[in-house]
């Protein structure tokens, strides 16, 4: 786990565009305590992207990429939608899957990686929109959970099909009228977090991406639990400001308004017993490490 | 009618199988004739993912330096990387970086009339070479590490440090014997 495998050939270093040089010089591959606080101090694993200005999906991407515990040995699986505009700019291995197939692709990939690299930890993280996760890909999403596939599924929930102009999605709120769904949604928002829990996910969180520290925590938990125990699911509200008629600067407020305790994106979390145990062990180890470091610092002083 | 790929020890020039030696000579000639002879190193040599890759990178730099030493005034050798295969939207500077999905832009912007691919994975090299062939008059050479490229006008196979160095030797050997295309009205790539 380090930059050992991410080196530019010395004799061609000078002709490499600066974004690659920066990745090698100051990205946080291999940094044990990497997290959202590295944003601004180090090269992020995302370049320019072509999302709409102010789209909360871009914030979500930045926080997630800063928080993955093992980016150099992680493969992300994407699907068609606004998220797929970002993946070409991401410095983590990623695969674009046919719309809806992402959890099937990730299942095969995770198994293949463990055969191909038996001694190395390889994380697989699916990141797809609500249309891909809950509508067209629901079969693949659920089957992967039933089978206890060991990877994380992240859904960017913007409550509609944004990339194709605003069609109704299963995660859309009841009564919502979108540009290409003029009748208004006739049934309730699908309760995927509850379905995830019942389908065998060991860690399920629903939240917005308004707080980077929270995203760091849930990403780390989700990836570690998926690595050791079984499937995990994160449903992140990333409002499509374009479709709900907000300006570029209003995405953050929209998320803050929607995460109030009585609102539909109030923080929701489910952790299975084995996952709780793992998190407790991780916390204990972390505490020990910090205590040891403190002691070392005190001795040095 | 397709193009047969060369057997070990052979190469192809415009689809005709030739002994490798003939291909070195022709590639060196094409380089020395070109107004903007260019090497496009891909990820397999740009990244030092193993020792062999780093050595190939050194050989590529040597070939570029040799080209610079052997051309005449008015000829401008270039070394332009193809760091990865992502369609880097919304912004990519085609003058300093080649995007395999739009290699023609790099050819047009720099008026490249002869180029050599090295260290580009087969599927992307095939795509880029086809686009260059279809949209420009640039002469394409592939220093292919596998079985050769049917889409290049001249292709080596089993690329190695030794083969890159040998091509550099041929460039040196033919220095001063080839007339550059400097004056021709339609020199450089066309679109
Ligand atoms: C198999 C298939 N069906 C339909 C489409 C058309 N399509 C492209 S993006 C998209 C909607 C994506 O919605 P969502 O997953 O919610 O992502 P968002 O764009 O909202 O982030 C659809 C239906 C497709 N690309 N492939
Ligand atoms: S259409 Fe909506 S979800 Fe897609 S990039 Fe624009 S604001 Fe973001
Ligand atoms: Mg959506």
PDB file of N, CA, C and O in Angstrom, chain A residues 233-266:
ATOM      1  N   UNK A 233     -24.370  -0.539   2.327  1.00  0.00           N
ATOM      2  CA  UNK A 233     -25.119   0.353   1.431  1.00  0.00           C
ATOM      3  C   UNK A 233     -25.183   1.769   1.985  1.00  0.00           C
ATOM      4  O   UNK A 233     -25.542   1.976   3.146  1.00  0.00           O
ATOM      5  N   UNK A 234     -24.821   2.730   1.151  1.00  0.00           N
ATOM      6  CA  UNK A 234     -24.934   4.141   1.527  1.00  0.00           C
ATOM      7  C   UNK A 234     -25.856   4.836   0.540  1.00  0.00           C
ATOM      8  O   UNK A 234     -25.651   4.741  -0.677  1.00  0.00           O
ATOM      9  N   UNK A 235     -26.849   5.520   1.052  1.00  0.00           N
ATOM     10  CA  UNK A 235     -27.737   6.303   0.183  1.00  0.00           C
ATOM     11  C   UNK A 235     -27.532   7.779   0.511  1.00  0.00           C
ATOM     12  O   UNK A 235     -27.874   8.241   1.597  1.00  0.00           O
ATOM     13  N   UNK A 236     -26.892   8.485  -0.428  1.00  0.00           N
ATOM     14  CA  UNK A 236     -26.482   9.866  -0.170  1.00  0.00           C
ATOM     15  C   UNK A 236     -27.343  10.830  -0.981  1.00  0.00           C
ATOM     16  O   UNK A 236     -27.427  10.707  -2.217  1.00  0.00           O
ATOM     17  N   UNK A 237     -27.929  11.797  -0.298  1.00  0.00           N
ATOM     18  CA  UNK A 237     -28.738  12.782  -1.022  1.00  0.00           C
ATOM     19  C   UNK A 237     -27.814  13.785  -1.706  1.00  0.00           C
ATOM     20  O   UNK A 237     -27.077  14.525  -1.044  1.00  0.00           O
ATOM     21  N   UNK A 238     -27.861  13.789  -3.016  1.00  0.00           N
ATOM     22  CA  UNK A 238     -27.077  14.735  -3.817  1.00  0.00           C
ATOM     23  C   UNK A 238     -28.084  15.428  -4.741  1.00  0.00           C
ATOM     24  O   UNK A 238     -28.237  15.026  -5.896  1.00  0.00           O
ATOM     25  N   UNK A 239     -28.787  16.438  -4.233  1.00  0.00           N
ATOM     26  CA  UNK A 239     -29.888  16.997  -5.009  1.00  0.00           C
ATOM     27  C   UNK A 239     -29.472  17.480  -6.397  1.00  0.00           C
ATOM     28  O   UNK A 239     -28.395  18.053  -6.548  1.00  0.00           O
ATOM     29  N   UNK A 240     -30.319  17.241  -7.367  1.00  0.00           N
ATOM     30  CA  UNK A 240     -30.069  17.756  -8.708  1.00  0.00           C
ATOM     31  C   UNK A 240     -30.595  19.186  -8.737  1.00  0.00           C
ATOM     32  O   UNK A 240     -31.791  19.417  -8.913  1.00  0.00           O
ATOM     33  N   UNK A 241     -29.690  20.115  -8.525  1.00  0.00           N
ATOM     34  CA  UNK A 241     -30.122  21.515  -8.421  1.00  0.00           C
ATOM     35  C   UNK A 241     -30.790  21.988  -9.718  1.00  0.00           C
ATOM     36  O   UNK A 241     -31.693  22.819  -9.689  1.00  0.00           O
ATOM     37  N   UNK A 242     -30.363  21.411 -10.799  1.00  0.00           N
ATOM     38  CA  UNK A 242     -30.934  21.813 -12.086  1.00  0.00           C
ATOM     39  C   UNK A 242     -32.424  21.462 -12.154  1.00  0.00           C
ATOM     40  O   UNK A 242     -33.249  22.250 -12.606  1.00  0.00           O
ATOM     41  N   UNK A 243     -32.747  20.266 -11.677  1.00  0.00           N
ATOM     42  CA  UNK A 243     -34.120  19.782 -11.809  1.00  0.00           C
ATOM     43  C   UNK A 243     -35.053  20.332 -10.737  1.00  0.00           C
ATOM     44  O   UNK A 243     -36.260  20.362 -10.921  1.00  0.00           O
ATOM     45  N   UNK A 244     -34.491  20.735  -9.592  1.00  0.00           N
ATOM     46  CA  UNK A 244     -35.398  21.273  -8.570  1.00  0.00           C
ATOM     47  C   UNK A 244     -35.386  22.802  -8.575  1.00  0.00           C
ATOM     48  O   UNK A 244     -35.935  23.441  -7.678  1.00  0.00           O
ATOM     49  N   UNK A 245     -34.769  23.361  -9.590  1.00  0.00           N
ATOM     50  CA  UNK A 245     -34.837  24.809  -9.765  1.00  0.00           C
ATOM     51  C   UNK A 245     -34.020  25.613  -8.775  1.00  0.00           C
ATOM     52  O   UNK A 245     -34.434  26.688  -8.342  1.00  0.00           O
ATOM     53  N   UNK A 246     -32.858  25.088  -8.394  1.00  0.00           N
ATOM     54  CA  UNK A 246     -31.986  25.831  -7.466  1.00  0.00           C
ATOM     55  C   UNK A 246     -30.786  26.391  -8.220  1.00  0.00           C
ATOM     56  O   UNK A 246     -30.393  25.865  -9.272  1.00  0.00           O
ATOM     57  N   UNK A 247     -30.183  27.430  -7.634  1.00  0.00           N
ATOM     58  CA  UNK A 247     -28.963  27.986  -8.218  1.00  0.00           C
ATOM     59  C   UNK A 247     -27.743  27.199  -7.754  1.00  0.00           C
ATOM     60  O   UNK A 247     -27.824  26.422  -6.802  1.00  0.00           O
ATOM     61  N   UNK A 248     -26.612  27.502  -8.403  1.00  0.00           N
ATOM     62  CA  UNK A 248     -25.373  26.778  -8.096  1.00  0.00           C
ATOM     63  C   UNK A 248     -25.015  26.812  -6.620  1.00  0.00           C
ATOM     64  O   UNK A 248     -24.473  25.861  -6.083  1.00  0.00           O
ATOM     65  N   UNK A 249     -25.295  27.914  -5.966  1.00  0.00           N
ATOM     66  CA  UNK A 249     -24.876  28.064  -4.570  1.00  0.00           C
ATOM     67  C   UNK A 249     -25.865  27.443  -3.585  1.00  0.00           C
ATOM     68  O   UNK A 249     -25.638  27.492  -2.386  1.00  0.00           O
ATOM     69  N   UNK A 250     -26.967  26.926  -4.071  1.00  0.00           N
ATOM     70  CA  UNK A 250     -28.036  26.535  -3.145  1.00  0.00           C
ATOM     71  C   UNK A 250     -28.093  25.044  -2.803  1.00  0.00           C
ATOM     72  O   UNK A 250     -28.929  24.611  -2.017  1.00  0.00           O
ATOM     73  N   UNK A 251     -27.177  24.284  -3.382  1.00  0.00           N
ATOM     74  CA  UNK A 251     -27.194  22.837  -3.135  1.00  0.00           C
ATOM     75  C   UNK A 251     -26.984  22.499  -1.667  1.00  0.00           C
ATOM     76  O   UNK A 251     -27.671  21.636  -1.101  1.00  0.00           O
ATOM     77  N   UNK A 252     -26.029  23.183  -1.036  1.00  0.00           N
ATOM     78  CA  UNK A 252     -25.701  22.881   0.357  1.00  0.00           C
ATOM     79  C   UNK A 252     -26.902  23.149   1.268  1.00  0.00           C
ATOM     80  O   UNK A 252     -27.253  22.335   2.124  1.00  0.00           O
ATOM     81  N   UNK A 253     -27.545  24.280   1.062  1.00  0.00           N
ATOM     82  CA  UNK A 253     -28.706  24.616   1.906  1.00  0.00           C
ATOM     83  C   UNK A 253     -29.835  23.614   1.703  1.00  0.00           C
ATOM     84  O   UNK A 253     -30.509  23.206   2.646  1.00  0.00           O
ATOM     85  N   UNK A 254     -30.016  23.212   0.445  1.00  0.00           N
ATOM     86  CA  UNK A 254     -31.045  22.222   0.150  1.00  0.00           C
ATOM     87  C   UNK A 254     -30.790  20.937   0.958  1.00  0.00           C
ATOM     88  O   UNK A 254     -31.709  20.351   1.529  1.00  0.00           O
ATOM     89  N   UNK A 255     -29.530  20.542   1.046  1.00  0.00           N
ATOM     90  CA  UNK A 255     -29.201  19.320   1.801  1.00  0.00           C
ATOM     91  C   UNK A 255     -29.423  19.547   3.292  1.00  0.00           C
ATOM     92  O   UNK A 255     -29.960  18.687   3.983  1.00  0.00           O
ATOM     93  N   UNK A 256     -29.031  20.721   3.775  1.00  0.00           N
ATOM     94  CA  UNK A 256     -29.217  21.007   5.211  1.00  0.00           C
ATOM     95  C   UNK A 256     -30.706  21.009   5.567  1.00  0.00           C
ATOM     96  O   UNK A 256     -31.107  20.494   6.604  1.00  0.00           O
ATOM     97  N   UNK A 257     -31.507  21.576   4.673  1.00  0.00           N
ATOM     98  CA  UNK A 257     -32.953  21.617   4.944  1.00  0.00           C
ATOM     99  C   UNK A 257     -33.544  20.202   4.954  1.00  0.00           C
ATOM    100  O   UNK A 257     -34.462  19.912   5.717  1.00  0.00           O
ATOM    101  N   UNK A 258     -33.019  19.360   4.107  1.00  0.00           N
ATOM    102  CA  UNK A 258     -33.611  18.023   3.947  1.00  0.00           C
ATOM    103  C   UNK A 258     -33.120  17.010   4.972  1.00  0.00           C
ATOM    104  O   UNK A 258     -33.620  15.893   5.013  1.00  0.00           O
ATOM    105  N   UNK A 259     -32.122  17.386   5.754  1.00  0.00           N
ATOM    106  CA  UNK A 259     -31.589  16.402   6.717  1.00  0.00           C
ATOM    107  C   UNK A 259     -32.079  16.668   8.140  1.00  0.00           C
ATOM    108  O   UNK A 259     -31.642  16.014   9.093  1.00  0.00           O
ATOM    109  N   UNK A 260     -32.986  17.646   8.283  1.00  0.00           N
ATOM    110  CA  UNK A 260     -33.535  17.920   9.617  1.00  0.00           C
ATOM    111  C   UNK A 260     -34.266  16.670  10.110  1.00  0.00           C
ATOM    112  O   UNK A 260     -34.775  15.885   9.295  1.00  0.00           O
ATOM    113  N   UNK A 261     -34.359  16.503  11.435  1.00  0.00           N
ATOM    114  CA  UNK A 261     -34.894  15.245  11.975  1.00  0.00           C
ATOM    115  C   UNK A 261     -36.260  14.831  11.428  1.00  0.00           C
ATOM    116  O   UNK A 261     -36.554  13.647  11.342  1.00  0.00           O
ATOM    117  N   UNK A 262     -37.078  15.784  11.037  1.00  0.00           N
ATOM    118  CA  UNK A 262     -38.404  15.406  10.556  1.00  0.00           C
ATOM    119  C   UNK A 262     -38.447  15.248   9.040  1.00  0.00           C
ATOM    120  O   UNK A 262     -39.482  14.909   8.470  1.00  0.00           O
ATOM    121  N   UNK A 263     -37.342  15.521   8.391  1.00  0.00           N
ATOM    122  CA  UNK A 263     -37.347  15.508   6.924  1.00  0.00           C
ATOM    123  C   UNK A 263     -36.950  14.130   6.373  1.00  0.00           C
ATOM    124  O   UNK A 263     -36.477  13.272   7.093  1.00  0.00           O
ATOM    125  N   UNK A 264     -37.101  13.957   5.068  1.00  0.00           N
ATOM    126  CA  UNK A 264     -36.915  12.624   4.479  1.00  0.00           C
ATOM    127  C   UNK A 264     -35.461  12.172   4.445  1.00  0.00           C
ATOM    128  O   UNK A 264     -35.191  10.994   4.254  1.00  0.00           O
ATOM    129  N   UNK A 265     -34.518  13.108   4.606  1.00  0.00           N
ATOM    130  CA  UNK A 265     -33.111  12.680   4.627  1.00  0.00           C
ATOM    131  C   UNK A 265     -32.488  12.815   6.014  1.00  0.00           C
ATOM    132  O   UNK A 265     -31.273  12.988   6.147  1.00  0.00           O
ATOM    133  N   UNK A 266     -33.323  12.712   7.041  1.00  0.00           N
ATOM    134  CA  UNK A 266     -32.796  12.653   8.411  1.00  0.00           C
ATOM    135  C   UNK A 266     -31.831  11.469   8.478  1.00  0.00           C
ATOM    136  O   UNK A 266     -32.070  10.435   7.829  1.00  0.00           O
TER     137      UNK A 266
END
